[in-house]
PDB file of N, CA, C and O in Angstrom:
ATOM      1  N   UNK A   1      20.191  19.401  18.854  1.00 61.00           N
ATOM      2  CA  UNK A   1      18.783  19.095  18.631  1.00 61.00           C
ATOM      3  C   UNK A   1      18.300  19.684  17.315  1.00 61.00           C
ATOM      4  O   UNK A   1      17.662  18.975  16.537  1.00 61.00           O
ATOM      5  N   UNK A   2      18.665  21.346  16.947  1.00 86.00           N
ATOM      6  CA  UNK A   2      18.501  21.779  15.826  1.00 86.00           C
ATOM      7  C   UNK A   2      18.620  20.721  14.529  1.00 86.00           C
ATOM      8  O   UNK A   2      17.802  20.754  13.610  1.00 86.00           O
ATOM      9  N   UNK A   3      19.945  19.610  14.579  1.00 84.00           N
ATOM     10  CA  UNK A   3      20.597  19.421  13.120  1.00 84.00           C
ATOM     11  C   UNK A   3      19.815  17.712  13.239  1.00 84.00           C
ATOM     12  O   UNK A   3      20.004  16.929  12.308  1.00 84.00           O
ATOM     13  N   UNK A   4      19.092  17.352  14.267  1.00 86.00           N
ATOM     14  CA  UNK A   4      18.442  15.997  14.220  1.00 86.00           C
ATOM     15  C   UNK A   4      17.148  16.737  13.578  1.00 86.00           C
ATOM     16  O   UNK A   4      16.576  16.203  12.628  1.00 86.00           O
ATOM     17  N   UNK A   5      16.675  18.022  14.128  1.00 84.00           N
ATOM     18  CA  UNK A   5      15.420  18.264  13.377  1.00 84.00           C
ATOM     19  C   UNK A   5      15.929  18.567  11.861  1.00 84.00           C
ATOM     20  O   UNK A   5      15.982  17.544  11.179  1.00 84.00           O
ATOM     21  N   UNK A   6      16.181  19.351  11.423  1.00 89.00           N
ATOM     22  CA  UNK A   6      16.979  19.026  10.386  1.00 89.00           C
ATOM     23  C   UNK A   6      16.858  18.017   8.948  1.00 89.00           C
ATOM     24  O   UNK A   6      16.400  18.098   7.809  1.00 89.00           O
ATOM     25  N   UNK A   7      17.579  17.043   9.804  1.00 89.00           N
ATOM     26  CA  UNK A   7      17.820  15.659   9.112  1.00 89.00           C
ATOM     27  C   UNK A   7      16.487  15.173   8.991  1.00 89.00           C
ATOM     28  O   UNK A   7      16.183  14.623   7.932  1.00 89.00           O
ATOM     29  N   UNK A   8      15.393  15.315  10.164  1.00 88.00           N
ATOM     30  CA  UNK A   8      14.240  14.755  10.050  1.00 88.00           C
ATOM     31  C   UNK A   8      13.776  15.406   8.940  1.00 88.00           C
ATOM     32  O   UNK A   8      13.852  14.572   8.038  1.00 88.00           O
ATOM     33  N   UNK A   9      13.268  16.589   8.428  1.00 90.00           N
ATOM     34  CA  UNK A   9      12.579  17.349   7.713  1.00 90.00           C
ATOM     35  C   UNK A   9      13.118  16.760   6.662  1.00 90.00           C
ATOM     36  O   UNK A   9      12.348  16.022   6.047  1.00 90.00           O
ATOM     37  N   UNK A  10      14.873  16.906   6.006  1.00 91.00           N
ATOM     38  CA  UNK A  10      15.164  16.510   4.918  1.00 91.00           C
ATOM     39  C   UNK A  10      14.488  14.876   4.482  1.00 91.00           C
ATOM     40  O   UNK A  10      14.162  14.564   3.337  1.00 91.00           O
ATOM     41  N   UNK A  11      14.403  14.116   5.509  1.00 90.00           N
ATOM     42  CA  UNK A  11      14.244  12.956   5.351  1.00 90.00           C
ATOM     43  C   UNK A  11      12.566  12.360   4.905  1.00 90.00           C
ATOM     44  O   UNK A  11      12.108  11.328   4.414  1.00 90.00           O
ATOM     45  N   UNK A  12      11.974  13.780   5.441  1.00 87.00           N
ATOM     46  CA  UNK A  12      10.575  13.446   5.277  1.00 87.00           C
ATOM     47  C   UNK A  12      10.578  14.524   4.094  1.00 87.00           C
ATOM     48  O   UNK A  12       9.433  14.909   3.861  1.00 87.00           O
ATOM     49  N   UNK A  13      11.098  14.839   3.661  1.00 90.00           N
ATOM     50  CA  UNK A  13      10.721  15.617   2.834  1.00 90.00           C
ATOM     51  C   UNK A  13      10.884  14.857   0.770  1.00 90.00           C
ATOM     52  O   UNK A  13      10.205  14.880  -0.256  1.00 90.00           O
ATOM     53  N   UNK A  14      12.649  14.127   1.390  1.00 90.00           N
ATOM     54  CA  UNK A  14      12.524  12.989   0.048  1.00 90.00           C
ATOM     55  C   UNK A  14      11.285  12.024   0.145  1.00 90.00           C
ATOM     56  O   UNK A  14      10.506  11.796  -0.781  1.00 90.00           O
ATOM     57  N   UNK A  15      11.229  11.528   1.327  1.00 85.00           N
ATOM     58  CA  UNK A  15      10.207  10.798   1.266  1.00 85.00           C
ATOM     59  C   UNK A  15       8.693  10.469   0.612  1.00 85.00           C
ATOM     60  O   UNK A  15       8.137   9.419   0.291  1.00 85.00           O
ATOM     61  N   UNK A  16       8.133  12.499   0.557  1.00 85.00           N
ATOM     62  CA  UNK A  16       7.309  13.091   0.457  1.00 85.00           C
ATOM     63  C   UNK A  16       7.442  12.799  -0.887  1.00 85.00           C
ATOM     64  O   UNK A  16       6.568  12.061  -1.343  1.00 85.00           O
ATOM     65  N   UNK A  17       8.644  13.333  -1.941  1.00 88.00           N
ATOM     66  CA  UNK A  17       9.199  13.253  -2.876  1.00 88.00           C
ATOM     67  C   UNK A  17       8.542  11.868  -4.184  1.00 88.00           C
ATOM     68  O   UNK A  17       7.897  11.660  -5.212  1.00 88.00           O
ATOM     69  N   UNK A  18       9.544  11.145  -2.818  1.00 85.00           N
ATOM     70  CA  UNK A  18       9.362   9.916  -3.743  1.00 85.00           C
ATOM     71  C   UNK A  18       8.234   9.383  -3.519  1.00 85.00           C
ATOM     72  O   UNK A  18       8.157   8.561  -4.432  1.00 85.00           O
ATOM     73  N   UNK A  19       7.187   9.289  -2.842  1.00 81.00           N
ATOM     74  CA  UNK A  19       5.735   9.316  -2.951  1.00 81.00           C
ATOM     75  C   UNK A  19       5.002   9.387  -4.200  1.00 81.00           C
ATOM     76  O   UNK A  19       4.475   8.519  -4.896  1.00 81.00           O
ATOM     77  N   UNK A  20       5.148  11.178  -4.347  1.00 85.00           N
ATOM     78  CA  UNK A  20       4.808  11.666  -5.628  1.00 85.00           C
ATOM     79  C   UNK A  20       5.410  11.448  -6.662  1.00 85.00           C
ATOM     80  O   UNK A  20       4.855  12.040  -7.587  1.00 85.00           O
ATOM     81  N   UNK A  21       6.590  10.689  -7.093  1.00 88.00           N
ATOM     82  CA  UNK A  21       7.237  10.848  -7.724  1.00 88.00           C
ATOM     83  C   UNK A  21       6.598   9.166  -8.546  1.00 88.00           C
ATOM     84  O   UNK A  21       6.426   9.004  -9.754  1.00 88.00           O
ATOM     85  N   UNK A  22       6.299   7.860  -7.161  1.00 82.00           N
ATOM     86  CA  UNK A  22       6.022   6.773  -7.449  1.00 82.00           C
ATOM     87  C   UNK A  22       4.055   6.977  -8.055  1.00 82.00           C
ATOM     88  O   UNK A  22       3.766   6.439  -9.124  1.00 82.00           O
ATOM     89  N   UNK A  23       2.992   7.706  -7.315  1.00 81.00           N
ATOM     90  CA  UNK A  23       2.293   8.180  -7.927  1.00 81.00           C
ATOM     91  C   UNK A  23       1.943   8.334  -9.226  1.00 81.00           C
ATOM     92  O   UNK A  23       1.081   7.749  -9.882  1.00 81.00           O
ATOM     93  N   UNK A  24       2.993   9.502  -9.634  1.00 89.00           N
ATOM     94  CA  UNK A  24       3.035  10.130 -11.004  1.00 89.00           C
ATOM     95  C   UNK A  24       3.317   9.084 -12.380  1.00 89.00           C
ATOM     96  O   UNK A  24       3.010   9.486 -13.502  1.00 89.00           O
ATOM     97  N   UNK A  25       3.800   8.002 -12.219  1.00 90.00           N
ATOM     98  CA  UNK A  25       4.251   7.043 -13.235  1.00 90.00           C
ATOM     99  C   UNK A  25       3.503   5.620 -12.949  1.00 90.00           C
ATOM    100  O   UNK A  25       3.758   4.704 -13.731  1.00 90.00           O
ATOM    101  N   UNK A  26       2.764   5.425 -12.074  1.00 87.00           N
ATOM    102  CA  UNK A  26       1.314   4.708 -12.064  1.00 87.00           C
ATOM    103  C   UNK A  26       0.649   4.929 -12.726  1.00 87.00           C
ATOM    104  O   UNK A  26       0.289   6.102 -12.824  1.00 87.00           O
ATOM    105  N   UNK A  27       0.030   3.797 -13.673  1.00 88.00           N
ATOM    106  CA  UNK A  27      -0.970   3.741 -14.588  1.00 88.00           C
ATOM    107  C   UNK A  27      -2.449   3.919 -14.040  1.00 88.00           C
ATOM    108  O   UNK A  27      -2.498   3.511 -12.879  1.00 88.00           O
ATOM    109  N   UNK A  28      -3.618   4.373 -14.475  1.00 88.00           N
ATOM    110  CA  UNK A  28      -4.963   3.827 -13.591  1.00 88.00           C
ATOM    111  C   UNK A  28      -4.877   2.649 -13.039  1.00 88.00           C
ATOM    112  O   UNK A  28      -5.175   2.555 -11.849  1.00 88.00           O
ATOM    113  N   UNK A  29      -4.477   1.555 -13.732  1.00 87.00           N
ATOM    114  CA  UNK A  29      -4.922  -0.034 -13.102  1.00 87.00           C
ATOM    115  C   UNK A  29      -4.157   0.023 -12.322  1.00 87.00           C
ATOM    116  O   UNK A  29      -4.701  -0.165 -11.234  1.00 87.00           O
ATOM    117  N   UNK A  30      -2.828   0.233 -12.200  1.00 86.00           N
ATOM    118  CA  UNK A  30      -1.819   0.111 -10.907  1.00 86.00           C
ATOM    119  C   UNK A  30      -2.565   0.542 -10.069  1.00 86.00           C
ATOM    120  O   UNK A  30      -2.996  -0.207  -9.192  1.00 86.00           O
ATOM    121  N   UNK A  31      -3.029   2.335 -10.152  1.00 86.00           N
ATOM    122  CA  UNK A  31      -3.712   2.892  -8.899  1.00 86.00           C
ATOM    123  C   UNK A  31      -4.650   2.155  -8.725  1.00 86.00           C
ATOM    124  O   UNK A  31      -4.778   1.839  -7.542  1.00 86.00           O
ATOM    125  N   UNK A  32      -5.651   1.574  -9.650  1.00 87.00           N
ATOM    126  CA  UNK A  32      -6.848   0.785  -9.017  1.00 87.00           C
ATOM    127  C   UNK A  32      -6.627  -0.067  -7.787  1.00 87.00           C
ATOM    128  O   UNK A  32      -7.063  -0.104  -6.636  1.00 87.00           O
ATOM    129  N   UNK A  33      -5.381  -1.029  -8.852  1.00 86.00           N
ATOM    130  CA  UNK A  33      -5.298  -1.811  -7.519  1.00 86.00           C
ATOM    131  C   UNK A  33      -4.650  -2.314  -6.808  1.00 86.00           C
ATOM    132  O   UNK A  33      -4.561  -3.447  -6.334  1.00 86.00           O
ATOM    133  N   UNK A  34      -3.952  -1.041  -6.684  1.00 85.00           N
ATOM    134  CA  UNK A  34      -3.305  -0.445  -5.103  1.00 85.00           C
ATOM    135  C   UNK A  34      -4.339  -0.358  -3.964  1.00 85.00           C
ATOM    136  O   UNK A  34      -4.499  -0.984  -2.917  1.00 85.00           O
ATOM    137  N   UNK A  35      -5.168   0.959  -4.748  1.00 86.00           N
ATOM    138  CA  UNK A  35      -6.529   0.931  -3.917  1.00 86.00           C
ATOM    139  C   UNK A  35      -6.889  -0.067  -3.280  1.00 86.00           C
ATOM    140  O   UNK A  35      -6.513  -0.400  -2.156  1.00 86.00           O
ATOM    141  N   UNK A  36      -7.989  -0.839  -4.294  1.00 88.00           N
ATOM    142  CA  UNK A  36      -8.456  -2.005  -4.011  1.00 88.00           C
ATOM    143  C   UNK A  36      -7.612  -2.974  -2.548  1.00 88.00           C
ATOM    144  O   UNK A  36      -8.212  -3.063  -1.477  1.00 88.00           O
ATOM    145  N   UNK A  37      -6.558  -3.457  -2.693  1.00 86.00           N
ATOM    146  CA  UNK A  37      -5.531  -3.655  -1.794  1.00 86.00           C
ATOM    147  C   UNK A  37      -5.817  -3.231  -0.155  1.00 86.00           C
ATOM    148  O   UNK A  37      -6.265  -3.779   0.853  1.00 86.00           O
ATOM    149  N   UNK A  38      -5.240  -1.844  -0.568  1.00 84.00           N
ATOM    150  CA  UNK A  38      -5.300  -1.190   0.601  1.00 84.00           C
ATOM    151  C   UNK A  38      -7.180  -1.602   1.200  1.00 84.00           C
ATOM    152  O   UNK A  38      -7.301  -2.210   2.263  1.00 84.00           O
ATOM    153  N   UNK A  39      -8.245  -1.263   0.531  1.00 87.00           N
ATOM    154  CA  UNK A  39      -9.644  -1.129   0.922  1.00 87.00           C
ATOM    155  C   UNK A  39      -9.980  -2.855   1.434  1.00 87.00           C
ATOM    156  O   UNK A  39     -10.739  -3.210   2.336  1.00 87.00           O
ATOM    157  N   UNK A  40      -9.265  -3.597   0.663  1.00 86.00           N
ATOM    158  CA  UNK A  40     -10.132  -5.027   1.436  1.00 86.00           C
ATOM    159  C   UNK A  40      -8.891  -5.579   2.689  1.00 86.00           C
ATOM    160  O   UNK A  40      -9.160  -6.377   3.587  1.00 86.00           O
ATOM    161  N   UNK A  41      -7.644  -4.989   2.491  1.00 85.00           N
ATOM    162  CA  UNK A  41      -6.931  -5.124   3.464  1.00 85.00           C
ATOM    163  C   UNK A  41      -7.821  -4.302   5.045  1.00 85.00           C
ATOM    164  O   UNK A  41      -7.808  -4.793   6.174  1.00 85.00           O
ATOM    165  N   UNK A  42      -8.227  -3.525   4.805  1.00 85.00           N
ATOM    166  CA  UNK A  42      -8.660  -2.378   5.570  1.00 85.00           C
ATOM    167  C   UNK A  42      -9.807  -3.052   6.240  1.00 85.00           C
ATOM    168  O   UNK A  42     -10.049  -3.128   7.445  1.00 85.00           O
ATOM    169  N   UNK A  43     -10.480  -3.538   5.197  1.00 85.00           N
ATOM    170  CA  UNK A  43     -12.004  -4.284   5.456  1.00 85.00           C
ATOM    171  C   UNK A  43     -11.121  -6.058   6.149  1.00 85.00           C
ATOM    172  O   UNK A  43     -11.651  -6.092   7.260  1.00 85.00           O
ATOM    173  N   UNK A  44     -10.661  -6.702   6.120  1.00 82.00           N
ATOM    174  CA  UNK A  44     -10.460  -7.670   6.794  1.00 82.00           C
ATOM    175  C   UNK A  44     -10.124  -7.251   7.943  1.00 82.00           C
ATOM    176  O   UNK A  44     -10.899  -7.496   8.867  1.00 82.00           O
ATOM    177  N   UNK A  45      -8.711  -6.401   8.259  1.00 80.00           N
ATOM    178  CA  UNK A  45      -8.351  -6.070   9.782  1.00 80.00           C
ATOM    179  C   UNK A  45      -9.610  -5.262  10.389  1.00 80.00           C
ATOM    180  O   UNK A  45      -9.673  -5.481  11.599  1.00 80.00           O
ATOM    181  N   UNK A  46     -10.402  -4.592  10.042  1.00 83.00           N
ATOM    182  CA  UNK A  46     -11.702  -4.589  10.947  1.00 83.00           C
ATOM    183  C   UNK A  46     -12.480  -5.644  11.581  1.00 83.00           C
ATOM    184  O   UNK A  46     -13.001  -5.681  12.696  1.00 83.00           O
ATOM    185  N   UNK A  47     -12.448  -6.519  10.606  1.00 80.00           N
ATOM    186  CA  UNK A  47     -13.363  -7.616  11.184  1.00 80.00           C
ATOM    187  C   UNK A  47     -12.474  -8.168  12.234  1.00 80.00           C
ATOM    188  O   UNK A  47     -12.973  -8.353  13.344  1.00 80.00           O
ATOM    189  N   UNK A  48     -10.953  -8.522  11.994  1.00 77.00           N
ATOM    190  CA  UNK A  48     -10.575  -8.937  12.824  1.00 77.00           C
ATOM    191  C   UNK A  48     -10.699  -8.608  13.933  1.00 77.00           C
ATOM    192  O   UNK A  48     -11.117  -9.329  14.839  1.00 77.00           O
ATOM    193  N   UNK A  49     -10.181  -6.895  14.069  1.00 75.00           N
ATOM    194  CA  UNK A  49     -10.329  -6.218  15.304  1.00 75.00           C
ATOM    195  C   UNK A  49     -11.559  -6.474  15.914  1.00 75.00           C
ATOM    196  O   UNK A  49     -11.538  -6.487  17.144  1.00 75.00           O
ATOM    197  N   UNK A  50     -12.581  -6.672  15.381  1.00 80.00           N
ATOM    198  CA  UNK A  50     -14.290  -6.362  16.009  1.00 80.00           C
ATOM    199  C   UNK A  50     -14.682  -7.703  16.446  1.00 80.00           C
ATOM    200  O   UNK A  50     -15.541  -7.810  17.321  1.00 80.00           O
ATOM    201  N   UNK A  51     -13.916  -9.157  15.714  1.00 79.00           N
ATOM    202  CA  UNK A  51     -14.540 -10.423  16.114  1.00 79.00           C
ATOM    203  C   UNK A  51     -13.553 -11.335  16.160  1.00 79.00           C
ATOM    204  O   UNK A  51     -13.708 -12.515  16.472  1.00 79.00           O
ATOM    205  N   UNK A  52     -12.315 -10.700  15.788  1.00 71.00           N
ATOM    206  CA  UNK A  52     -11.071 -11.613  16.218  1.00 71.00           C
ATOM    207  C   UNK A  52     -11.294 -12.989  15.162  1.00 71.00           C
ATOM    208  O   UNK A  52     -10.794 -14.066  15.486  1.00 71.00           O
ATOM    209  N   UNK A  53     -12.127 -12.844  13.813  1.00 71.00           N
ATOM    210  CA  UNK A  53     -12.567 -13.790  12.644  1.00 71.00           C
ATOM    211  C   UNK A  53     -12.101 -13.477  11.850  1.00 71.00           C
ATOM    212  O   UNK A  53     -11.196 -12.661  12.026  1.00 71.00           O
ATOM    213  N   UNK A  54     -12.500 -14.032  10.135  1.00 69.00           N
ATOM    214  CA  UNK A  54     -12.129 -13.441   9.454  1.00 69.00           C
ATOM    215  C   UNK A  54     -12.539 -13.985   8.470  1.00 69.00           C
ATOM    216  O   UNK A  54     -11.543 -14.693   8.324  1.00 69.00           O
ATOM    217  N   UNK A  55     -13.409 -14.371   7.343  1.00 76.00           N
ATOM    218  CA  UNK A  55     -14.762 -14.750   7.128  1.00 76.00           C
ATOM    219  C   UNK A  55     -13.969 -15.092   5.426  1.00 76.00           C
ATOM    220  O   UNK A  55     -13.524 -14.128   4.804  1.00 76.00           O
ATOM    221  N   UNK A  56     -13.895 -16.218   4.949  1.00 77.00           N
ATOM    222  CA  UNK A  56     -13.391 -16.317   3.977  1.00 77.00           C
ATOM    223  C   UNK A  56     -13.905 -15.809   2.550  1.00 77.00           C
ATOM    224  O   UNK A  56     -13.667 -16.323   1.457  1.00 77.00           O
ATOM    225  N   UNK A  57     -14.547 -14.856   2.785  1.00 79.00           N
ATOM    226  CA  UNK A  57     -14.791 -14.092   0.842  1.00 79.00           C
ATOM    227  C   UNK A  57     -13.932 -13.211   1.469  1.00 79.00           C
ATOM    228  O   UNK A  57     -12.902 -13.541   0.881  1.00 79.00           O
ATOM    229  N   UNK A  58     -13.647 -12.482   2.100  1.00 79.00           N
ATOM    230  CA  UNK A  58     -12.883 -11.361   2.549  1.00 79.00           C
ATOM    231  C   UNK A  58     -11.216 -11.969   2.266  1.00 79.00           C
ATOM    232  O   UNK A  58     -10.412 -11.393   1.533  1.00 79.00           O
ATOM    233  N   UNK A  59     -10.950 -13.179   2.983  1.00 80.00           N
ATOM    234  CA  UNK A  59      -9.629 -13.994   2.190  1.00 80.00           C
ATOM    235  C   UNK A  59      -9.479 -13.669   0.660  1.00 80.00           C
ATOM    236  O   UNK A  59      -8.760 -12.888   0.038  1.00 80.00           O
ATOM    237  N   UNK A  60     -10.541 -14.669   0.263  1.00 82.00           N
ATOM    238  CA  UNK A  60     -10.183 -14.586  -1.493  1.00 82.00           C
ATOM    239  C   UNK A  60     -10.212 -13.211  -2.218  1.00 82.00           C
ATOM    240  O   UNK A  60      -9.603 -13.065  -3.278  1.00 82.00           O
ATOM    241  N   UNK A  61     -11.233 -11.762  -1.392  1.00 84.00           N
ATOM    242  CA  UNK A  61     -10.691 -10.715  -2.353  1.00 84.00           C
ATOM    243  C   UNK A  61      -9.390 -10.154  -1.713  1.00 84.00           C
ATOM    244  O   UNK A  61      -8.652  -9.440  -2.391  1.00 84.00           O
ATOM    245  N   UNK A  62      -9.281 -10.267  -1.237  1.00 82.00           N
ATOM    246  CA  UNK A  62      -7.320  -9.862  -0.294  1.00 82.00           C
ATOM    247  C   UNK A  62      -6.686 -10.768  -1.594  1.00 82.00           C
ATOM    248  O   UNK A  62      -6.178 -10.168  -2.541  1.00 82.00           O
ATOM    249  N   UNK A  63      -6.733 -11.831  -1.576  1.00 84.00           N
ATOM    250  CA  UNK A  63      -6.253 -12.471  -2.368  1.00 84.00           C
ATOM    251  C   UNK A  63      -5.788 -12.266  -3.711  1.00 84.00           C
ATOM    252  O   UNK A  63      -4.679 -12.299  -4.246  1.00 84.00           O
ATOM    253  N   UNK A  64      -7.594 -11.924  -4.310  1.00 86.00           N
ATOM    254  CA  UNK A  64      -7.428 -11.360  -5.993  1.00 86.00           C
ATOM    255  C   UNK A  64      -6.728  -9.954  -6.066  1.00 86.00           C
ATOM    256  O   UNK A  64      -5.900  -9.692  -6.939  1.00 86.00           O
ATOM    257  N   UNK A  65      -7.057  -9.201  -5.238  1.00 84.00           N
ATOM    258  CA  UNK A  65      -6.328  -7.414  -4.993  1.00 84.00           C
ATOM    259  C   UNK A  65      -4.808  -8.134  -4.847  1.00 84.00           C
ATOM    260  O   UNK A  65      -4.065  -7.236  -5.242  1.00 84.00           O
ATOM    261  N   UNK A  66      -4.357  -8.743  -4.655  1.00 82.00           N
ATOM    262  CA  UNK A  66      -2.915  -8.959  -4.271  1.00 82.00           C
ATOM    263  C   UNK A  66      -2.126  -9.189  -5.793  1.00 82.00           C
ATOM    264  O   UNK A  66      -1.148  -8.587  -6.235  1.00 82.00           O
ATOM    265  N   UNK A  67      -3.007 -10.393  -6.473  1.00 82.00           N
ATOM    266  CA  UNK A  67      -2.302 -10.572  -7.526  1.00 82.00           C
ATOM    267  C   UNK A  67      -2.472  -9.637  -8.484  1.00 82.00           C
ATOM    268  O   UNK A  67      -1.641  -9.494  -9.380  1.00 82.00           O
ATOM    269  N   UNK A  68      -3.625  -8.867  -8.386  1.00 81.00           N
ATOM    270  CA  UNK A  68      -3.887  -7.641  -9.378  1.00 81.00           C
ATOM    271  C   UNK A  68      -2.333  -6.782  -9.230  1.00 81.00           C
ATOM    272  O   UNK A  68      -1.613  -6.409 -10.156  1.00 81.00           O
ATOM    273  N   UNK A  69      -2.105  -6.617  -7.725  1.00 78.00           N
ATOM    274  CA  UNK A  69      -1.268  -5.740  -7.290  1.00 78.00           C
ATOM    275  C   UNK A  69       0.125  -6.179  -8.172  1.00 78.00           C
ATOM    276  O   UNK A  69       0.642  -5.436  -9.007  1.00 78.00           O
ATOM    277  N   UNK A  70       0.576  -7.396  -7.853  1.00 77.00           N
ATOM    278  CA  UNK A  70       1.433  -8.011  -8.749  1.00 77.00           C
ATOM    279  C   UNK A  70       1.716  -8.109 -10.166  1.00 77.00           C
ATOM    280  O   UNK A  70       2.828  -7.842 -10.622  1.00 77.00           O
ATOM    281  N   UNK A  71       0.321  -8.645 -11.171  1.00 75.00           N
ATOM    282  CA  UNK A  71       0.222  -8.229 -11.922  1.00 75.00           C
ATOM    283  C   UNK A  71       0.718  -7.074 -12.767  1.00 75.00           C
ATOM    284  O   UNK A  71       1.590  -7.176 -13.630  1.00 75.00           O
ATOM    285  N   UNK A  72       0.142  -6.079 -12.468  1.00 70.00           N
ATOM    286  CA  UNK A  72       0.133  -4.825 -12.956  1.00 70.00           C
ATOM    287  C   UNK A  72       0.952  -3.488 -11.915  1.00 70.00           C
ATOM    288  O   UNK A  72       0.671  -2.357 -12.313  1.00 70.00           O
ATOM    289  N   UNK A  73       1.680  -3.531 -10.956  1.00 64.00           N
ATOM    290  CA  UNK A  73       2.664  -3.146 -10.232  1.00 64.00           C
ATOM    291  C   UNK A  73       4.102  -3.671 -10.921  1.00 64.00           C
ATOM    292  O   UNK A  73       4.726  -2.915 -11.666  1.00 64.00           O
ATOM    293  N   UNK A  74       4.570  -5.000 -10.622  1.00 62.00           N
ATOM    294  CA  UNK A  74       5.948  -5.407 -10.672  1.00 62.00           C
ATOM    295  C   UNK A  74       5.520  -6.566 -11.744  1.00 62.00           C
ATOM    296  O   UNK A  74       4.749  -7.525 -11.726  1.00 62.00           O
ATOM    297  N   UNK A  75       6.695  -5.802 -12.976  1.00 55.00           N
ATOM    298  CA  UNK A  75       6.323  -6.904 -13.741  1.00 55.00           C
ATOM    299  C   UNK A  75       7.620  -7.913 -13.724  1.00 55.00           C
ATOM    300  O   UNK A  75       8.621  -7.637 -13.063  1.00 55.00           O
ATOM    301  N   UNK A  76       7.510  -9.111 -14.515  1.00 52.00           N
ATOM    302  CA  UNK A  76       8.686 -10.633 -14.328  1.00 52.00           C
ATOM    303  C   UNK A  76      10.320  -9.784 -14.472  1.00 52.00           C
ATOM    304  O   UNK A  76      11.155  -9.920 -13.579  1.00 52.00           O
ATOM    305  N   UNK A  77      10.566  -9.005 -15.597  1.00 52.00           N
ATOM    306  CA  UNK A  77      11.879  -8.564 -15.216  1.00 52.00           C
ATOM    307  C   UNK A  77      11.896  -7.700 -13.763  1.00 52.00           C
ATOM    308  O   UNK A  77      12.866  -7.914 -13.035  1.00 52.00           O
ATOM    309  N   UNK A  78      11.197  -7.037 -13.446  1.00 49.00           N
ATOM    310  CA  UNK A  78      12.032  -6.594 -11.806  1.00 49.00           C
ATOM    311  C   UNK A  78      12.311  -7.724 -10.791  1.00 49.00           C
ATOM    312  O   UNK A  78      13.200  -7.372 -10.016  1.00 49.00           O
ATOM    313  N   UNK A  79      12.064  -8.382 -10.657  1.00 43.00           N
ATOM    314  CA  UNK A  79      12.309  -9.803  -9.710  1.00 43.00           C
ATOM    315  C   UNK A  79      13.949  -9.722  -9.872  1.00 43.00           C
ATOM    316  O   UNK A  79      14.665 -10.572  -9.343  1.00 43.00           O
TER     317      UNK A  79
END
């Protein structure tokens, strides 16, 4: 049991790692809109949860946060 805890810690611990590590070499706009992303992703699955809807301006900014994400995240050579 000791060497599974162990392995867990090491495992969360690169993890932790590479977190900060992906962080640190993000530009502002990347972080923006990552953010962004995450916040209207966040804001649609509420509505869902609360009305089982999902109200189409909330689509199209999921939408624009996505390609921002694309954009300025992964550019044409990493593919």
């Amino acid at each position: 049991m000791n060497k599974q805890l162990s392995d867990y810690q090491k495992r969360e611990a690169a993890r932790q790692k590479a977190k900060k590590d992906l962080l640190r070499v993000l530009n502002a706009d990347q972080k923006a809109a990552l953010k962004e992303l995450l916040e209207e992703t966040s804001d649609m699955l509420q509505t869902v949860y609360e009305c089982q809807d999902i109200w189409m301006s909330q689509v199209g900014k999921v939408d624009s946060a996505r390609y921002k994400v694309i954009n300025l995240v992964w550019s044409n050579d990493d593919e």
